XYZ file of C-alpha atoms in Angstrom:
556
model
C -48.109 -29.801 -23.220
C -50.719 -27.419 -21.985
C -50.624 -23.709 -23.727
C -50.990 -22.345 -20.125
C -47.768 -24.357 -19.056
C -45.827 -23.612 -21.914
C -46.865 -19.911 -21.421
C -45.626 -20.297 -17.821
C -42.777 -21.797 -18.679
C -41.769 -18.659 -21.075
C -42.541 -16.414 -17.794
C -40.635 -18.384 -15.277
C -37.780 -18.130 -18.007
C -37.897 -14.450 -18.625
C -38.486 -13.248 -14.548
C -35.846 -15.811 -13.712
C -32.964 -14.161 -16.595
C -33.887 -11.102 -15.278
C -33.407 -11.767 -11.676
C -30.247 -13.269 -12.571
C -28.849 -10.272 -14.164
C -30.229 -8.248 -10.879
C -29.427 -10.536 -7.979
C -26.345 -12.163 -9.579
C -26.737 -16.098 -7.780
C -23.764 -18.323 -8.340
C -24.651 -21.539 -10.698
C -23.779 -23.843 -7.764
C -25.289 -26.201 -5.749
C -23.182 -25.434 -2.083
C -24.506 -22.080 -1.961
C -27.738 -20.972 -0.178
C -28.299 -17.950 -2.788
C -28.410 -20.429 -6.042
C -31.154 -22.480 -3.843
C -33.018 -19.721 -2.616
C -33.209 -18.557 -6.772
C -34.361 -22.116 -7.795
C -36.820 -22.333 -5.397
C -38.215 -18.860 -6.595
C -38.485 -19.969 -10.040
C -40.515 -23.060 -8.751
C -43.024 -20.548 -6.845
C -42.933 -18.449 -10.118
C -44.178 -21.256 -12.595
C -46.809 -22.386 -10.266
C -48.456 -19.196 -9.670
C -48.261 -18.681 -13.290
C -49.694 -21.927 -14.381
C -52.185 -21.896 -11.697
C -53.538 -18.239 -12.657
C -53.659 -19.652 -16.068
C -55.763 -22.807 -15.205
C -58.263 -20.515 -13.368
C -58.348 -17.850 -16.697
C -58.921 -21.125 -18.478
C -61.645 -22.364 -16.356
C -60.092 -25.454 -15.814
C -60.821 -28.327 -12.885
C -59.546 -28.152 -9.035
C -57.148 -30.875 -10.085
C -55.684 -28.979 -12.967
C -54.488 -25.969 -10.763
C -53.562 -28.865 -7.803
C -51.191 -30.448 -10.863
C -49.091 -27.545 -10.487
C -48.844 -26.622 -7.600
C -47.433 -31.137 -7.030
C -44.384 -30.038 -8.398
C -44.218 -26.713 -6.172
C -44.332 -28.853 -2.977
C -42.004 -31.520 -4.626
C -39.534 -29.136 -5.490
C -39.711 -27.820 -2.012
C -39.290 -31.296 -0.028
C -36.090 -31.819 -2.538
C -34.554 -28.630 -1.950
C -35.050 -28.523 2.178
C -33.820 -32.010 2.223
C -31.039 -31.485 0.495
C -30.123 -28.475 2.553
C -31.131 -30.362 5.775
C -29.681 -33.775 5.467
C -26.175 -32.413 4.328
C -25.813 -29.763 6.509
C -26.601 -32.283 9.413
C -23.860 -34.869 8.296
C -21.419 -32.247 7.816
C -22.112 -30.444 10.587
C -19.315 -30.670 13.705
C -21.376 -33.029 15.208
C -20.413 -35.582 12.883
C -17.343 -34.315 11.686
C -15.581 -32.260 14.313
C -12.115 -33.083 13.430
C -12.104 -31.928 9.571
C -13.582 -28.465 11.386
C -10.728 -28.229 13.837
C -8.381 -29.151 10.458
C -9.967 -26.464 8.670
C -6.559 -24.051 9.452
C -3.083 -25.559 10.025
C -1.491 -24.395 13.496
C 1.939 -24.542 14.154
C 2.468 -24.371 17.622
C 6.455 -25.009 17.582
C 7.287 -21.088 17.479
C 9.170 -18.424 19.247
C 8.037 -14.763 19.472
C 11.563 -13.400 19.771
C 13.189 -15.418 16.806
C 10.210 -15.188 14.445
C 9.127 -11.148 14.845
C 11.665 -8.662 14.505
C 12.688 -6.119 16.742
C 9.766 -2.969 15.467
C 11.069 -1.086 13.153
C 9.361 2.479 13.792
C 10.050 3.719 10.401
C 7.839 0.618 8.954
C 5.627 0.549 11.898
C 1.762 1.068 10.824
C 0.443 3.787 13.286
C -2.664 4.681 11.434
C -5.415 2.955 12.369
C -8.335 2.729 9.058
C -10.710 5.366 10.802
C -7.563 8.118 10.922
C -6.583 7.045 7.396
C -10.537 7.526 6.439
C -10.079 10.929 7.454
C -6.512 11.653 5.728
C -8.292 10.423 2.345
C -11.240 12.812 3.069
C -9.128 15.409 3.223
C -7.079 14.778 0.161
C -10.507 14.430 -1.765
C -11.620 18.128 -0.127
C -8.570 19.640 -1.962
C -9.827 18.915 -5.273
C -13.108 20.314 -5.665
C -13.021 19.686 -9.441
C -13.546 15.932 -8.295
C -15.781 15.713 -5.700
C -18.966 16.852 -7.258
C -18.077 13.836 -9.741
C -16.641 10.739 -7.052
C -16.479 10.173 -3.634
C -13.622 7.876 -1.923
C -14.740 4.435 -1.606
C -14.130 2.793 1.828
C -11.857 -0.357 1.088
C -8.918 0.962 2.457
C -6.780 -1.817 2.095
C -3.699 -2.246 4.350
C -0.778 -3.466 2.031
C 2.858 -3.439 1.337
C 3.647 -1.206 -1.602
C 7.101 -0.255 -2.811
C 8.687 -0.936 0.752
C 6.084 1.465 2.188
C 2.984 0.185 4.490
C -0.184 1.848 2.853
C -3.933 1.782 2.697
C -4.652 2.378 -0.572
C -8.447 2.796 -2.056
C -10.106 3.964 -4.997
C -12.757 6.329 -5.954
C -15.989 5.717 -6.895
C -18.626 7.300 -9.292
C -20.960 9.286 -6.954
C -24.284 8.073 -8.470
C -25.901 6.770 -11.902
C -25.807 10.171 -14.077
C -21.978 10.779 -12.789
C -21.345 7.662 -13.970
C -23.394 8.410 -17.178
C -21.043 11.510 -17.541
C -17.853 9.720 -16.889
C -18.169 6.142 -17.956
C -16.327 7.051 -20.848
C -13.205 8.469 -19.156
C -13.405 5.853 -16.164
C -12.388 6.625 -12.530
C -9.827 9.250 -12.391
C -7.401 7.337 -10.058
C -7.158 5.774 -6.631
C -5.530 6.935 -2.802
C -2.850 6.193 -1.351
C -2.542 6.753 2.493
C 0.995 5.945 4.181
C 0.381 4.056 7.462
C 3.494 5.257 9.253
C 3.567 8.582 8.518
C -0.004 9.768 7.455
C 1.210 11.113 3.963
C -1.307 10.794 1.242
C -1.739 11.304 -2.400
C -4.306 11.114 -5.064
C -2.405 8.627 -7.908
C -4.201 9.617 -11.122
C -4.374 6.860 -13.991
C -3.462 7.573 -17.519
C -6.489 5.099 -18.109
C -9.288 5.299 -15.857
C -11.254 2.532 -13.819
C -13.930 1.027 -15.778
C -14.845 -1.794 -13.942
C -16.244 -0.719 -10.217
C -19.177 -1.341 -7.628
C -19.930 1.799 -8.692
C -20.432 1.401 -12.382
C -23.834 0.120 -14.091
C -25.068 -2.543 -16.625
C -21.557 -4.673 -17.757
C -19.161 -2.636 -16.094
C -20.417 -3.261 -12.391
C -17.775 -5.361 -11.256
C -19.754 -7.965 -9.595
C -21.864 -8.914 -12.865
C -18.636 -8.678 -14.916
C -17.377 -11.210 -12.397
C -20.564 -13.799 -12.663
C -20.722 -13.628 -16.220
C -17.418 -14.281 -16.514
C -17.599 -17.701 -13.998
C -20.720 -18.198 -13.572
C -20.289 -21.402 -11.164
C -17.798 -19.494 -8.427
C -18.852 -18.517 -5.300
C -17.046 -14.955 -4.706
C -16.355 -13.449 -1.485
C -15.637 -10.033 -0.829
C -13.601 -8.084 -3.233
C -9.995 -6.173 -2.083
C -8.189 -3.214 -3.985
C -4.834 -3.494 -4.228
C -1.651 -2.522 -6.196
C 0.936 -4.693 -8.743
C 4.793 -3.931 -7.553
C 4.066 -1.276 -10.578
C 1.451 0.813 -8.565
C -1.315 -0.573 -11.232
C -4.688 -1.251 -9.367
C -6.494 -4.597 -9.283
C -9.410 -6.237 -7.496
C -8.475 -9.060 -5.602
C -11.615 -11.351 -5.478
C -11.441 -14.823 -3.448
C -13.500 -17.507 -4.690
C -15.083 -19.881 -2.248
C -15.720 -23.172 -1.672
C -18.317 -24.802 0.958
C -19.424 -28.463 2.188
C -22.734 -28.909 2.163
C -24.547 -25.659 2.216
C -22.878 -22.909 3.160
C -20.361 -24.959 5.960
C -16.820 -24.810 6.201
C -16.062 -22.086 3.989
C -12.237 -21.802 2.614
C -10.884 -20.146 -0.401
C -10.071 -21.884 -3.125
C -8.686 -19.713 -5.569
C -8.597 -16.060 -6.803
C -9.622 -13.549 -9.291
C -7.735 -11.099 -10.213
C -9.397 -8.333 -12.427
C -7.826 -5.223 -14.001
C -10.031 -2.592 -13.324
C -9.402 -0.498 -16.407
C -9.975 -3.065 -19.232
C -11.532 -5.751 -17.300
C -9.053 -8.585 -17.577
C -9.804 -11.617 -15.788
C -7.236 -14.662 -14.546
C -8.120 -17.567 -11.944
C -5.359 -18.339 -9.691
C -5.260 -21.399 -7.717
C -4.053 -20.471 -3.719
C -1.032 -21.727 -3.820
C -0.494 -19.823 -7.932
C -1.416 -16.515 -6.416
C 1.942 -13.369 -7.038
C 3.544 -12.684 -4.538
C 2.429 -9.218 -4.706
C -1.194 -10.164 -4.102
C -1.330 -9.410 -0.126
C -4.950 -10.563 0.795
C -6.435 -13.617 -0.352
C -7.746 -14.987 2.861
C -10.446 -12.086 4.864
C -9.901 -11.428 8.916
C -13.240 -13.017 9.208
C -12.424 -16.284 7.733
C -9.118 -16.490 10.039
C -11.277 -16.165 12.916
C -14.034 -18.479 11.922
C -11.639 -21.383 10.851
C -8.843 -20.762 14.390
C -12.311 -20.590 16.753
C -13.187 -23.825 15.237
C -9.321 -25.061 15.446
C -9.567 -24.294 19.109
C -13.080 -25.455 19.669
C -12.969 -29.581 18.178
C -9.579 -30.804 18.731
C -10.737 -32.817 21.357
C -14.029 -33.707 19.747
C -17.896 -32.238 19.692
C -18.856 -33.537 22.795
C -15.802 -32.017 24.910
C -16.949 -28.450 23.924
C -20.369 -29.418 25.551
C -18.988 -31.456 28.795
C -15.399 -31.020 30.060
C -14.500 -28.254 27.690
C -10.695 -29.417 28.368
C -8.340 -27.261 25.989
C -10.882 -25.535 24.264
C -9.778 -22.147 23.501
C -10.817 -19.157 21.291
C -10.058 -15.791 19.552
C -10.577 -12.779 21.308
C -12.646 -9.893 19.939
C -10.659 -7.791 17.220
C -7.871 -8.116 15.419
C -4.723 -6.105 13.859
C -2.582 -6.344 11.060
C 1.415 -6.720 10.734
C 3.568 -6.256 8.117
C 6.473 -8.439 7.788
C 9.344 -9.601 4.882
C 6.537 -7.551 1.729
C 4.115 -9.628 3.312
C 0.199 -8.987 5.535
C -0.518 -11.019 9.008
C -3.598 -10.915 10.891
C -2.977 -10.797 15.017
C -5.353 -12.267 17.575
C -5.147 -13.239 20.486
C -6.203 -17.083 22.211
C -7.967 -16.858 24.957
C -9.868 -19.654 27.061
C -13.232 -20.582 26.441
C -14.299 -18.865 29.483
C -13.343 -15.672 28.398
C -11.417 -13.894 30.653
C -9.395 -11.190 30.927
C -6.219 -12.913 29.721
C -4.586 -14.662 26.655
C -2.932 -17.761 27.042
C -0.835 -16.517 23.376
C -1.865 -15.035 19.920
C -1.696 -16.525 16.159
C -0.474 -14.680 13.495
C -1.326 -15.208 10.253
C -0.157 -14.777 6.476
C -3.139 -13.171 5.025
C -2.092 -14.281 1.261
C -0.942 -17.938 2.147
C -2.892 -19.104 5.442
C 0.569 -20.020 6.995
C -0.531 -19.280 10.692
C 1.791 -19.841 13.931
C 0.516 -19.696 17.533
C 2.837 -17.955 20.427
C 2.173 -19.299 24.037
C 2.564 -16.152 25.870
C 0.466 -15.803 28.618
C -0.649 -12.297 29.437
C -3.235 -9.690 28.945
C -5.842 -9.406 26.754
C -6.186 -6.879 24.805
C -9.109 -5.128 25.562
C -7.653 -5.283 29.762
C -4.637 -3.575 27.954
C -6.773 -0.936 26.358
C -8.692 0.189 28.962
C -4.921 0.337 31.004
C -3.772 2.606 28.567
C -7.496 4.595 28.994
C -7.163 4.254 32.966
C -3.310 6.221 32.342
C -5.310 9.001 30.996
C -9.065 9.069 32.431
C -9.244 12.542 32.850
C -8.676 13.101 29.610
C -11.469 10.517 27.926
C -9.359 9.636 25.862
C -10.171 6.580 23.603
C -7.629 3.721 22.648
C -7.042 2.114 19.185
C -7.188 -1.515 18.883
C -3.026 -2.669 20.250
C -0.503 -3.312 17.727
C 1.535 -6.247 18.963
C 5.280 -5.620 18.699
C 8.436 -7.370 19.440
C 9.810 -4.154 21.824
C 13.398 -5.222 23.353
C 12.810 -9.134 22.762
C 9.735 -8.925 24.649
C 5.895 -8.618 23.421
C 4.633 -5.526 23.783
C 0.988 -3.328 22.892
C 1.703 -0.239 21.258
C -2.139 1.857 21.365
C -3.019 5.014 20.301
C -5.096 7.079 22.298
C -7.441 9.663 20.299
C -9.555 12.607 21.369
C -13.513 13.232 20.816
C -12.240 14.529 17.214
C -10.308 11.343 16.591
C -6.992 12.416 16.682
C -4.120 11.076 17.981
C -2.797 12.769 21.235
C -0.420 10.359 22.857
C 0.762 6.876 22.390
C 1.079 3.972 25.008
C 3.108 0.670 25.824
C 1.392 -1.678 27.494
C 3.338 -5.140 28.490
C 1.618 -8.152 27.736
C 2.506 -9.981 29.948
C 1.420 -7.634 32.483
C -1.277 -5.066 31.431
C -0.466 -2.906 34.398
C 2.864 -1.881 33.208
C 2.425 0.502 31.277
C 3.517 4.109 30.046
C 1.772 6.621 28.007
C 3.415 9.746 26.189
C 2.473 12.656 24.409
C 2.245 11.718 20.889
C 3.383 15.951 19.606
C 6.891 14.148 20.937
C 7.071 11.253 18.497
C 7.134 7.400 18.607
C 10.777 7.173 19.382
C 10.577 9.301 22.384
C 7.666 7.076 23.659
C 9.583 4.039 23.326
C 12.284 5.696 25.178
C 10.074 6.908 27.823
C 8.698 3.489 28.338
C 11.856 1.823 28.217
C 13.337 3.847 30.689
C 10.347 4.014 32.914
C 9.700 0.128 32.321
C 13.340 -1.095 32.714
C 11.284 -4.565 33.649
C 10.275 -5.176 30.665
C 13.542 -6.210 28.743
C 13.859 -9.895 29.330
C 16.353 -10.868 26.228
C 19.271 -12.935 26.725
C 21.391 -11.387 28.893
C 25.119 -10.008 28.862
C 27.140 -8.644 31.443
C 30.742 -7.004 31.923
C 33.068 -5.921 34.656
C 33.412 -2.478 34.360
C 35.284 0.525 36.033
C 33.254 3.961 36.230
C 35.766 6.930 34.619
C 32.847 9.261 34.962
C 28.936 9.078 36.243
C 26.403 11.924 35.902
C 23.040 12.173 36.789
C 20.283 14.057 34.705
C 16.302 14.488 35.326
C 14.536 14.059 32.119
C 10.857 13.968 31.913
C 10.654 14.454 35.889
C 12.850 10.560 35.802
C 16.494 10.482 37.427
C 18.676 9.034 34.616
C 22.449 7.903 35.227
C 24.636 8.254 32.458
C 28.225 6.343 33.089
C 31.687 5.974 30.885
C 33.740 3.472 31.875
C 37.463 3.272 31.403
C 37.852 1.656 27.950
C 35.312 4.911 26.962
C 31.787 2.579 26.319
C 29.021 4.704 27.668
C 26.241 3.380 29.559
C 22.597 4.581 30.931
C 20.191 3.071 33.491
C 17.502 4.439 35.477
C 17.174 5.522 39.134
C 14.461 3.130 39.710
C 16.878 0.271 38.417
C 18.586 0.147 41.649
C 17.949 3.430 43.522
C 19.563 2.239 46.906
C 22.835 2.325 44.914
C 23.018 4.578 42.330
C 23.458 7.349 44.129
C 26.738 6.196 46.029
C 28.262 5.615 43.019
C 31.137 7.532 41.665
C 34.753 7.814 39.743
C 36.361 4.345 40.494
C 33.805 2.743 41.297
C 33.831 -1.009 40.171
C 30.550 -2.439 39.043
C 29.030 -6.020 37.465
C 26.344 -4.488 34.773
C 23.630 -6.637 32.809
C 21.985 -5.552 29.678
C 20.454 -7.348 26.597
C 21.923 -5.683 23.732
C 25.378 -3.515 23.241
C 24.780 -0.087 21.781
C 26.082 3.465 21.481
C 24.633 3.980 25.052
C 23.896 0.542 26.325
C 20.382 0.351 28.707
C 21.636 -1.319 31.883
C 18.501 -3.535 32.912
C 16.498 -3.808 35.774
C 18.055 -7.568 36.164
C 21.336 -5.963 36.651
C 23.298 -7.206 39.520
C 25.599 -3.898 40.851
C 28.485 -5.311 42.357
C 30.038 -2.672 43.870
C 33.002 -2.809 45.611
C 33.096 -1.962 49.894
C 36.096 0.454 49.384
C 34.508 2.261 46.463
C 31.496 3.251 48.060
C 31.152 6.574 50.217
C 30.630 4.507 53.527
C 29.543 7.665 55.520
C 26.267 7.793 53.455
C 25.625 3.947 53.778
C 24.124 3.375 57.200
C 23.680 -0.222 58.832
C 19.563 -0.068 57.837
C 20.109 0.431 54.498
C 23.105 -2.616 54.235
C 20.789 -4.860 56.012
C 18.237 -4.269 53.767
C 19.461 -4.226 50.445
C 21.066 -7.987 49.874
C 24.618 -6.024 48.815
C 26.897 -8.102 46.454
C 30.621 -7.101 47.062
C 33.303 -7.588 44.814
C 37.003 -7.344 46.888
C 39.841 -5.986 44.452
């Protein structure tokens, strides 16, 4: 062997360790990164051994020699890349795409999500959580010279509580110098229901971080640990304990780069740097996010785009369907689901139903219910409010009286929250927005009361003689508030039947609907009133108003 190749050779080797410890490229042939790095080494050598043929004064052929195993290299590499990623594109294989994510499309909104819960309701959206962490940060001025809060904000299920929780992070190289010792102090803790946050200080600090250097940056700790695994991005999140842990998702492709999944994760403790693999189906159940939003999206578009093969996305485009722009989170039995909507390929305004999935086990379901989407329901909740500019938050979808409603919040120039709305999904332009100084619960109850409509559950009804009916104006709404003779107590709205409401009094026999028996059962808007002829005040009843109104009368 030539001295100049061996001395390129010993080059190539050293540039190519120390890119490695820079640039960090999975060992692995499926990703693009590992290529790219071999095909830099290549480029490396051959300028190397080609300014050493020149130094040596050696022939044209000499340097050409070289440079043969540059172009080689090359062809082998782009081939490779080219060929595989063509056979395993969807062309070829557009029904393992559309099996990337398993659907279940046998589901029922009502009997699957609960009735919302406001106390366990997330509210906060990540931007107004940003700014609650901010502020916890500004009360310690001790710290902030020394970290700043990092931005992973990651929604989870802690201790019964839903809560974005994120760590700090060493605010440059010689804070790090000054602290590596120590570690980061702790991590924040934001509570998505009711905005109350906390600094959680560790008796150990955080060694391991993005912001750390040399072996404690966690992404070289990672690749020297497994150097073959393809990592994706990194969450923070808590043990049932309140300890901290990454939660890194290892990926696997076909070909190059196609069809990405996760295969597995990595769980590291940030304080010592304690590594363990878990297979996806190994991972605790405390673990909330394994799978990213992104993924979800990628692998349901592609469920929706090839069920009915390549060339039907091209021609007929029968049945194809999509997501729609953004997505939510909700938080269900300790565990995370992504929400997003379907929508048609054509994109318009509506959904033809939504997915939601598990975010630690991929166990997604599809809803078929037909309504708005959810930017249409935004900009409803907006038009409510337009004098105001008010902005909306992406909808939370809840189950609201066994029916699926938006909840948004609507925020001023300064981001904060000034009133709430529910919007129905199945109709956008039903909706109700309310102050939010005045609460969730009284927003529900405005809307409920304004939107009598929108309760569609499975119906009850009862007989019932009135012992005693007021009416009351709250919130500029006429509201009827009845006790019948076996003392249940019952409430329904003027607009529910305002022709008879009013002609209603002591004695009165009426046939009332409603979905649900409570302390003060919600008479629907489905509600029949039977009222009988001799109960009514006939004077006020004219002939108009009985031809008019299809009158049900019950003789006793």
């Amino acid at each position: 062997m030539k001295k100049e190749t061996i001395i390129s050779l010993i080059i190539t080797l050293v540039v190519g360790l120390v890119t490695f410890y820079i640039f960090l490229p999975p060992i692995n042939l499926h990703s693009l990164g590992f290529l790219t790095y071999l095909l830099f080494l290549l480029i490396v050598f051959t300028i190397c051994n080609s300014l050493g043929s020149i130094v040596s004064r050696r022939k044209f052929k000499d340097i050409m020699f070289a440079t043969k195993y540059l172009v080689i290299g090359c062809i082998i590499i782009f081939a490779y890349i080219f060929i595989g990623n063509i056979v395993c594109s969807p062309i070829f294989m557009s029904k393992s795409y559309s099996e990337r994510i398993t659907i279940n499309q046998d589901n029922d909104f009502v009997t699957d999500v609960k009735e919302v819960d406001f106390n366990k309701l997330p509210l906060l959206d990540k931007d107004s959580t940003e700014k609650l962490g901010d502020r916890v940060m500004g009360r310690m001025p001790e710290m902030v010279s020394q970290y700043y809060v990092s931005d992973y904000y990651t929604q989870i299920n802690y201790d019964g509580k839903i809560v974005r929780v994120t760590p700090l992070e060493y605010n440059g190289f010689f804070k790090w110098i000054k602290n590596k010792s120590k570690g980061i102090v702790g991590y924040i803790t934001v509570n998505s229901v009711d905005g109350s946050s906390e600094l959680v200080e560790l008796k150990s600090g955080i060694k391991y971080s993005n912001s750390a250097y040399f072996s404690k940056y966690l992404k070289r700790h990672l690749r020297f640990n497994y150097p073959t695994f393809i990592f994706g991005d990194e969450n923070f999140e808590l043990d049932n304990d309140g300890n901290p842990y990454w939660i890194v998702p290892v990926i696997k492709y076909t070909a190059v780069g196609l069809k990405r999944d996760v295969k597995g994760v990595v769980i590291v403790n940030p304080i010592n740097g304690e590594t363990k693999y878990y297979s996806v189906g190994e991972v605790p159940s405390w673990v909330d996010h394994v799978y990213d939003a992104d993924l979800i999206i990628e692998q349901a578009d592609d469920w929706g785009m090839y069920q009915k093969g390549f060339l039907n996305t091209i021609f007929s485009q029968t049945g194809v369907v999509m997501t729609t722009d953004g997505y939510n989170y909700l938080v269900q039995d300790d565990d995370v689901y992504l929400y997003t909507g379907i929508t048609s390929v054509s994109s318009d305004e509506s959904n033809i139903g939504f997915i939601l999935t598990n975010m630690r086990t991929k166990e997604t379901n599809f809803y078929q219910v037909p309504g708005a989407e959810e930017y249409s329901a935004m900009a409803s909740a907006e038009g409510q409010v337009q004098q105001m500019k008010y902005t909306s938050t992406f909808p939370l979808l809840i189950n609201l009286n066994n029916r699926p409603t938006y909840l948004v919040s609507l925020k001023d120039n300064a981001g904060l929250v000034k009133m709430y709305g529910f919007v129905d999904v199945e109709d956008y332009q039903k909706v109700v927005v309310t102050d939010a100084s005045l609460g969730i619960e009284k927003a529900k109850e405005n809307y409920l009361n304004n939107m009598p409509s929108t309760s569609t559950g499975k119906e009850e009804n009862k007989v019932i003689t009135i012992e005693n009916i007021t009416s009351v104006v709250i919130d500029g709404n006429t509201y009827y508030y009845i006790t019948d003779t076996e003392g249940s107590k019952y409430k329904v709205s003027i607009k529910v039947e305002k022709d008879i409401l009013p002609f209603l009094n002591k004695g009165s026999v009426v046939e009332v609907y409603y979905n649900s028996k409570t302390d003060v059962t919600s008479i629907t808007k489905s509600t029949r009133l039977k009222v009988p002829f001799c109960m009514l005040n006939t004077k006020l009843l004219d002939k108009q108003l009985k031809s008019n109104y299809n009158l049900s009368i019950l003789f006793i």
